[in-house]
mmCIF file of C-alpha atoms in Angstrom:
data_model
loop_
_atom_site.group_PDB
_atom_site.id
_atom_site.type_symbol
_atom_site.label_atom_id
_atom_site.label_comp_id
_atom_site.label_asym_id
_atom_site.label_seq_id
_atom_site.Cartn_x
_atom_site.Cartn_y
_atom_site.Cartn_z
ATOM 1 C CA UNK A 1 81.459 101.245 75.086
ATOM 2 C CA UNK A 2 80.494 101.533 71.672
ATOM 3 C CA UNK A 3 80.728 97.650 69.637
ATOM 4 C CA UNK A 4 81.148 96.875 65.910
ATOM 5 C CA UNK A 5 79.474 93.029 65.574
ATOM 6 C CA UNK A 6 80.105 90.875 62.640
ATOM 7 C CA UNK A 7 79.588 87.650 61.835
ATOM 8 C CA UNK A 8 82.142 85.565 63.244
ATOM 9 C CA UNK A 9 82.872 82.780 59.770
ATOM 10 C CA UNK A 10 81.333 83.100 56.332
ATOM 11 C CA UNK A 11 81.886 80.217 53.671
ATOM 12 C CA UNK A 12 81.990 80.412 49.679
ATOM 13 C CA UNK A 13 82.414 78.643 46.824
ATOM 14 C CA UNK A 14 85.120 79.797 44.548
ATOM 15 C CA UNK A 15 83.139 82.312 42.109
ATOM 16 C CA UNK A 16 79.998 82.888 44.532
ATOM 17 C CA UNK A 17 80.002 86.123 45.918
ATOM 18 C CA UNK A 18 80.594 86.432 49.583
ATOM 19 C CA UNK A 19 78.828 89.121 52.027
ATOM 20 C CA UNK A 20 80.401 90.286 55.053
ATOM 21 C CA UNK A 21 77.934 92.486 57.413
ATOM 22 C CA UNK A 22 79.369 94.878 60.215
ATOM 23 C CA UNK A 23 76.165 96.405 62.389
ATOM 24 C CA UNK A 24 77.055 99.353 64.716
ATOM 25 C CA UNK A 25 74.496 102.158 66.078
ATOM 26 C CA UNK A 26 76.628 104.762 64.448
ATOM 27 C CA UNK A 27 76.868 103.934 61.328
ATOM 28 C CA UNK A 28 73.998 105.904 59.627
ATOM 29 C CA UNK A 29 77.005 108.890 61.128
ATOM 30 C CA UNK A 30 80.203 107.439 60.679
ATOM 31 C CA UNK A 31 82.298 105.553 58.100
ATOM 32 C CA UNK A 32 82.552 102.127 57.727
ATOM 33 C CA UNK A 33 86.596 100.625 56.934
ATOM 34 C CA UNK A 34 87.338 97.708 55.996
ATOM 35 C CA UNK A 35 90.463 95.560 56.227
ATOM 36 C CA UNK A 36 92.084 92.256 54.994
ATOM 37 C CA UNK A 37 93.823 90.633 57.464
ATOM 38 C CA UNK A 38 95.825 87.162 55.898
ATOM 39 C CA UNK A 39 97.447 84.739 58.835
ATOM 40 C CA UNK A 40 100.630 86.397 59.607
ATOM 41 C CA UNK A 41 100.453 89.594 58.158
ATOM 42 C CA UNK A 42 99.565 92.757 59.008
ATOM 43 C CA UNK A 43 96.338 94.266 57.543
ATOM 44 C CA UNK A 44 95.254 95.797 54.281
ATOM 45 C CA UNK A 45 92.455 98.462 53.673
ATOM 46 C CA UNK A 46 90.347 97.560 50.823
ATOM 47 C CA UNK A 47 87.118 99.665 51.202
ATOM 48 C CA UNK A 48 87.177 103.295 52.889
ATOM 49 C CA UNK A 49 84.704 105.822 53.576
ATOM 50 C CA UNK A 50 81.624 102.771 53.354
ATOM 51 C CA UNK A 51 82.120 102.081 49.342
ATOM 52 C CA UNK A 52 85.474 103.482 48.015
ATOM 53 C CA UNK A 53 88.116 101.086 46.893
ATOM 54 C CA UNK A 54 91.829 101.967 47.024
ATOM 55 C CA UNK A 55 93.741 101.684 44.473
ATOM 56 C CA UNK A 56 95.350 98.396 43.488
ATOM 57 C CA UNK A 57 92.350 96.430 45.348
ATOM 58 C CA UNK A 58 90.833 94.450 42.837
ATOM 59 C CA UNK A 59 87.014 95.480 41.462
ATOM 60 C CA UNK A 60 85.338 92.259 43.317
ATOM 61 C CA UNK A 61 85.513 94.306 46.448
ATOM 62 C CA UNK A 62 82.693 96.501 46.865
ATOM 63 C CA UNK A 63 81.344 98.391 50.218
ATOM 64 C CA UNK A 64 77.912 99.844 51.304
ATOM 65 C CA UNK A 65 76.078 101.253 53.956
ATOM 66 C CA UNK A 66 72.464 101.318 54.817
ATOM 67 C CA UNK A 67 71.106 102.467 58.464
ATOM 68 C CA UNK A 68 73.196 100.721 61.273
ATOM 69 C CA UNK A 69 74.648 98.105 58.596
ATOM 70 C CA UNK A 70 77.635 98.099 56.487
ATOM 71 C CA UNK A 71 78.532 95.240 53.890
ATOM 72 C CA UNK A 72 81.549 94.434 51.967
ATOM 73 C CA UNK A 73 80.952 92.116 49.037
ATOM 74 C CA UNK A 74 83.050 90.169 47.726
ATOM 75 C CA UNK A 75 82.127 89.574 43.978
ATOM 76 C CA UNK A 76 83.214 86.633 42.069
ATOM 77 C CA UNK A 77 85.201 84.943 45.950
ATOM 78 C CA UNK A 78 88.930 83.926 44.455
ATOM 79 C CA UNK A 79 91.087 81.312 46.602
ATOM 80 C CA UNK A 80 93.304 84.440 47.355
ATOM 81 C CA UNK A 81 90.613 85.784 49.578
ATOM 82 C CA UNK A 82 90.501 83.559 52.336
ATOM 83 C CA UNK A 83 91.713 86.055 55.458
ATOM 84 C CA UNK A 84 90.015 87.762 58.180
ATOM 85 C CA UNK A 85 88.383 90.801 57.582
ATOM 86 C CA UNK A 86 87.731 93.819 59.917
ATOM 87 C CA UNK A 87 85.453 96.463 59.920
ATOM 88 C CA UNK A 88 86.367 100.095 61.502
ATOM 89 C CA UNK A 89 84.480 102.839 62.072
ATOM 90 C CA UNK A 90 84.032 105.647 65.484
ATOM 91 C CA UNK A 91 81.655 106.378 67.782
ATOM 92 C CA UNK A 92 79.106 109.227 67.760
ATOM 93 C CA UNK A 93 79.969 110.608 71.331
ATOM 94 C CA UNK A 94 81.849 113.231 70.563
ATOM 95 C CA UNK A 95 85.354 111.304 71.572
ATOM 96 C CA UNK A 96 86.134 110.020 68.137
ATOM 97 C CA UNK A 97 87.284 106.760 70.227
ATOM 98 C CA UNK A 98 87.875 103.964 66.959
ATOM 99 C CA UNK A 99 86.771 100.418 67.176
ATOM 100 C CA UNK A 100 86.872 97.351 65.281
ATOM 101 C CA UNK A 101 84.715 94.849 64.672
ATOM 102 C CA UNK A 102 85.479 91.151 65.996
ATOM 103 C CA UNK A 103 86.799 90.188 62.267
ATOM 104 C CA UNK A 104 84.746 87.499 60.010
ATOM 105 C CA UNK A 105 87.085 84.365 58.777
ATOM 106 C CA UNK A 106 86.111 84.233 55.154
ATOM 107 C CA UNK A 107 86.514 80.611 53.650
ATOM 108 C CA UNK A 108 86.849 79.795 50.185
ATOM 109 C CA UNK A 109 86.614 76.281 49.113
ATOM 110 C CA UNK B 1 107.365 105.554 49.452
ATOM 111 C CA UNK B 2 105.442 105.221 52.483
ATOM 112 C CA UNK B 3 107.181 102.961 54.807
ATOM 113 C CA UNK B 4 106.395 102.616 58.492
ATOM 114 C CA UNK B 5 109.553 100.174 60.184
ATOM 115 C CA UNK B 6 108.946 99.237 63.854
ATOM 116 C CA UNK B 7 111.035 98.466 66.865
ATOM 117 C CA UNK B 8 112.120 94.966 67.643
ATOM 118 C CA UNK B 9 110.379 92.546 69.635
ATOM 119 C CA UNK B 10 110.212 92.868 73.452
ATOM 120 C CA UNK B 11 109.607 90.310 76.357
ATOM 121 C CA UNK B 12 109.084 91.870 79.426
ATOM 122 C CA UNK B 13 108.236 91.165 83.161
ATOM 123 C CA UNK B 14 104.381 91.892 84.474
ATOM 124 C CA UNK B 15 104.109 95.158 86.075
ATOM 125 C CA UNK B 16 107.073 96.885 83.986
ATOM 126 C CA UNK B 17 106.433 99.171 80.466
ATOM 127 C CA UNK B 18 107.278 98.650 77.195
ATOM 128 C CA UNK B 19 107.506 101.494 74.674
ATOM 129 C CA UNK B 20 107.973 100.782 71.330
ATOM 130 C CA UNK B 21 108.713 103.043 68.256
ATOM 131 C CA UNK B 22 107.119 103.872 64.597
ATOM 132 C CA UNK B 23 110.256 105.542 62.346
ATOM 133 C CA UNK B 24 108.331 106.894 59.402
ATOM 134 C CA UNK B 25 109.400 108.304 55.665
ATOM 135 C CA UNK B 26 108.224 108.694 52.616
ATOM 136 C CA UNK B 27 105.566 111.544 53.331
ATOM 137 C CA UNK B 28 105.300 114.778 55.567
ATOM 138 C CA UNK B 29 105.469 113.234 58.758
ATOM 139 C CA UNK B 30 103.759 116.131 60.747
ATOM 140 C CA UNK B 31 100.768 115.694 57.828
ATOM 141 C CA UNK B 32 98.909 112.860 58.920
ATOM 142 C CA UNK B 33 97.572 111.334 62.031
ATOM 143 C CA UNK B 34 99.372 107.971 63.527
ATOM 144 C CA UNK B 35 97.412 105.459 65.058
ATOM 145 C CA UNK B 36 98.192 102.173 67.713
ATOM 146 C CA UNK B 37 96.407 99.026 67.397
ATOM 147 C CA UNK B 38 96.919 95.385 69.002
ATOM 148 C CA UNK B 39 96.285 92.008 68.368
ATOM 149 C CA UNK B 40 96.324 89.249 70.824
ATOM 150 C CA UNK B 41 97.288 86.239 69.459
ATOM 151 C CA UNK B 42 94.754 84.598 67.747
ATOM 152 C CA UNK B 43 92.111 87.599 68.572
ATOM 153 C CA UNK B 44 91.241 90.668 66.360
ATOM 154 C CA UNK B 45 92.204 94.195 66.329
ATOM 155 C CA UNK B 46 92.006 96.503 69.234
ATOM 156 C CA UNK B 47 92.368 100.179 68.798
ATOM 157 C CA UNK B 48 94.595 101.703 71.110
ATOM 158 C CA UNK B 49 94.594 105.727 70.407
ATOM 159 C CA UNK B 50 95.760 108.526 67.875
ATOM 160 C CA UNK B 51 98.540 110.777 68.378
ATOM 161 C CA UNK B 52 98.913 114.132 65.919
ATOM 162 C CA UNK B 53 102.014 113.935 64.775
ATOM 163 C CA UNK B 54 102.105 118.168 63.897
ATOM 164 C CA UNK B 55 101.057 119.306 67.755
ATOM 165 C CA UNK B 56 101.712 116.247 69.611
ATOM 166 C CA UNK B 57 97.755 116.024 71.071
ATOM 167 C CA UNK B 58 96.644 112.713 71.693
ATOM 168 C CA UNK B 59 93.022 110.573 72.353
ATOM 169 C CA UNK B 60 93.073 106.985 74.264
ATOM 170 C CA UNK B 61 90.880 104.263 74.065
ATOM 171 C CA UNK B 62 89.213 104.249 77.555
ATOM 172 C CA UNK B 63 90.710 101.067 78.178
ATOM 173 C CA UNK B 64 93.915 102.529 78.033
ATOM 174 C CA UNK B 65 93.368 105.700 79.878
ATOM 175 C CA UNK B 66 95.908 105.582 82.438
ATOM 176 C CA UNK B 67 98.447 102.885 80.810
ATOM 177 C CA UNK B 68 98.969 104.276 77.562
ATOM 178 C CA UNK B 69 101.253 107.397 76.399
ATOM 179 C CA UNK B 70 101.973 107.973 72.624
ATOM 180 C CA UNK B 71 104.316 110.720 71.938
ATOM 181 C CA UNK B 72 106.224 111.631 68.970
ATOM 182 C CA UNK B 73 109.912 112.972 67.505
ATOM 183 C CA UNK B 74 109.393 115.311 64.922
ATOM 184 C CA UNK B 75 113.075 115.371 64.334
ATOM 185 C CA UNK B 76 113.418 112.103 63.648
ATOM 186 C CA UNK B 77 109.377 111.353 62.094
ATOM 187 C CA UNK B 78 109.196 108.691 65.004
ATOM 188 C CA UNK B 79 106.472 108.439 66.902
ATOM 189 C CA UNK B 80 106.193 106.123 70.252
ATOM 190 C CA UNK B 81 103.550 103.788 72.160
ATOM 191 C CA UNK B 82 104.354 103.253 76.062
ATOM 192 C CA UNK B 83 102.300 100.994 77.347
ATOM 193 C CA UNK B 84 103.029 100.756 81.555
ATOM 194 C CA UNK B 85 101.834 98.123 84.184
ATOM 195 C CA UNK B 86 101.959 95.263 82.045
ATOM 196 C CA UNK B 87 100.087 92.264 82.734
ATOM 197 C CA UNK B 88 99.941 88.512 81.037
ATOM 198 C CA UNK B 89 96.912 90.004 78.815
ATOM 199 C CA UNK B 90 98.959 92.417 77.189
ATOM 200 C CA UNK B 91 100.940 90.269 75.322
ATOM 201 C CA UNK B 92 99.782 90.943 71.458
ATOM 202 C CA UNK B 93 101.444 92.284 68.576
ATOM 203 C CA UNK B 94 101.592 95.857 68.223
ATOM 204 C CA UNK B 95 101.081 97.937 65.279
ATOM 205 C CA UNK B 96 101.572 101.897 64.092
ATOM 206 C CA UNK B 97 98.919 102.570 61.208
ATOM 207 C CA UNK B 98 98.808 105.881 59.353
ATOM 208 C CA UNK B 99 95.557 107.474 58.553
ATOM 209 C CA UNK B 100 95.080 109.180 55.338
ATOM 210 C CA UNK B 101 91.631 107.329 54.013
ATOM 211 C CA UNK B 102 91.892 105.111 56.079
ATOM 212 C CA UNK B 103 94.251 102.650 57.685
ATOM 213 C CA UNK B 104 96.605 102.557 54.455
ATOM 214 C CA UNK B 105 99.924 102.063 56.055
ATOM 215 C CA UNK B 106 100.885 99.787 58.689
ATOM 216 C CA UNK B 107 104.131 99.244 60.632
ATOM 217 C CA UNK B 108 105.194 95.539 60.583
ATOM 218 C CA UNK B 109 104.143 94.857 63.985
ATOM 219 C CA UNK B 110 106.219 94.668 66.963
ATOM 220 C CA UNK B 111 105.122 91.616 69.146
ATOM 221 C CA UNK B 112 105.568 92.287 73.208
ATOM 222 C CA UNK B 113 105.398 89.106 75.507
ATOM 223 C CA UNK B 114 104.704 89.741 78.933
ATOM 224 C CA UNK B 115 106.033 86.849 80.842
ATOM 225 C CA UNK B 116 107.207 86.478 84.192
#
């Protein structure tokens, strides 16, 4: 079955920027998602289609996509930011089946 | 606006089925498609399949195949997640997200304990 793989922790200083990477044989076809996920909560999309931010997710958070890679950045890392974060994307069978990558603890001390 | 409320939490036997509910508002329901996704505690999200709210057509997650059977309530913009032959690893909490551009509504979760 088709796998997302991220990197399982990723550690910042307050005000460094933070880079989360999602690699997946599909992506130079399909979108990358990405999602906040803080303990206890359910999760929040703040990247869609690779590099588009929703609105009322603050500018630090930028996506891209290159080949079988997708990033989110994280410019300027706030305190507040400290979660899990998922990527999503599909497969390139034909099925559409969705999958999620194993989620990357972002620290922020 | 958009608001996605979920059924209560369930505890339930191994071997029995669960099937929990999604009541949605604030948009056409028949519009967009509703997804199912789990989390185990302390693991990450697992997509569980897409229902179409307007025809009722459905895809599963292979894992799934067999277990799983969303179905929906146009009269009430509900839709449902029935999840049968439980077992010990099923016990996560369970979510209904809408897709528009993404994931950009969730339910609040609805967290099923399968315990005998």
């Amino acid at each position: 079955s088709y796998e997302l793989t991220q990197p399982p922790s990723v550690s910042v200083s307050p005000g460094q920027t933070a880079r989360i990477t999602c690699s997946g044989d599909a992506l130079p076809k399909k979108y990358a998602y990405w999602y906040q996920q803080k303990s206890g909560q359910a999760p929040v999309l703040v990247i869609y289609e690779d590099s588009k931010r929703p609105s009322g997710i603050p500018e630090r958070f930028s996506g891209s996509s290159s080949g079988t890679m997708a990033t989110l950045t994280i410019s300027g890392a706030q305190v507040e930011d400290e979660a899990d974060y998922y990527c999503y994307s599909t497969d390139s069978s034909g099925n559409q089946e969705g999958v999620f990558g194993g989620g990357t603890k972002l620290t922020v001390l | 606006q958009v608001q996605l409320v979920q059924s209560g939490a369930e505890v339930k036997k191994p071997g029995a089925s669960v099937k929990v509910s999604c009541k949605a508002s604030g948009y056409t329901f028949t519009s967009y498609y509703m997804h199912w996704v789990r989390q185990a505690p302390g693991q990450g999200l697992e997509w569980m399949g897409i229902i179409n709210p307007s025809g009722g057509s459905t895809s599963y997650a292979q894992k799934f195949q067999g277990r799983v059977t969303m179905t929906r309530d146009t009269s009430t913009s509900t839709v449902y997640m029935e999840l049968s032959s439980l077992r010990s690893e099923d016990t996560a909490v369970y979510y209904c997200a809408l897709w528009r551009v993404g994931f950009d509504y969730w339910g609040q979760g609805t967290l099923v304990t399968v315990s005998s």
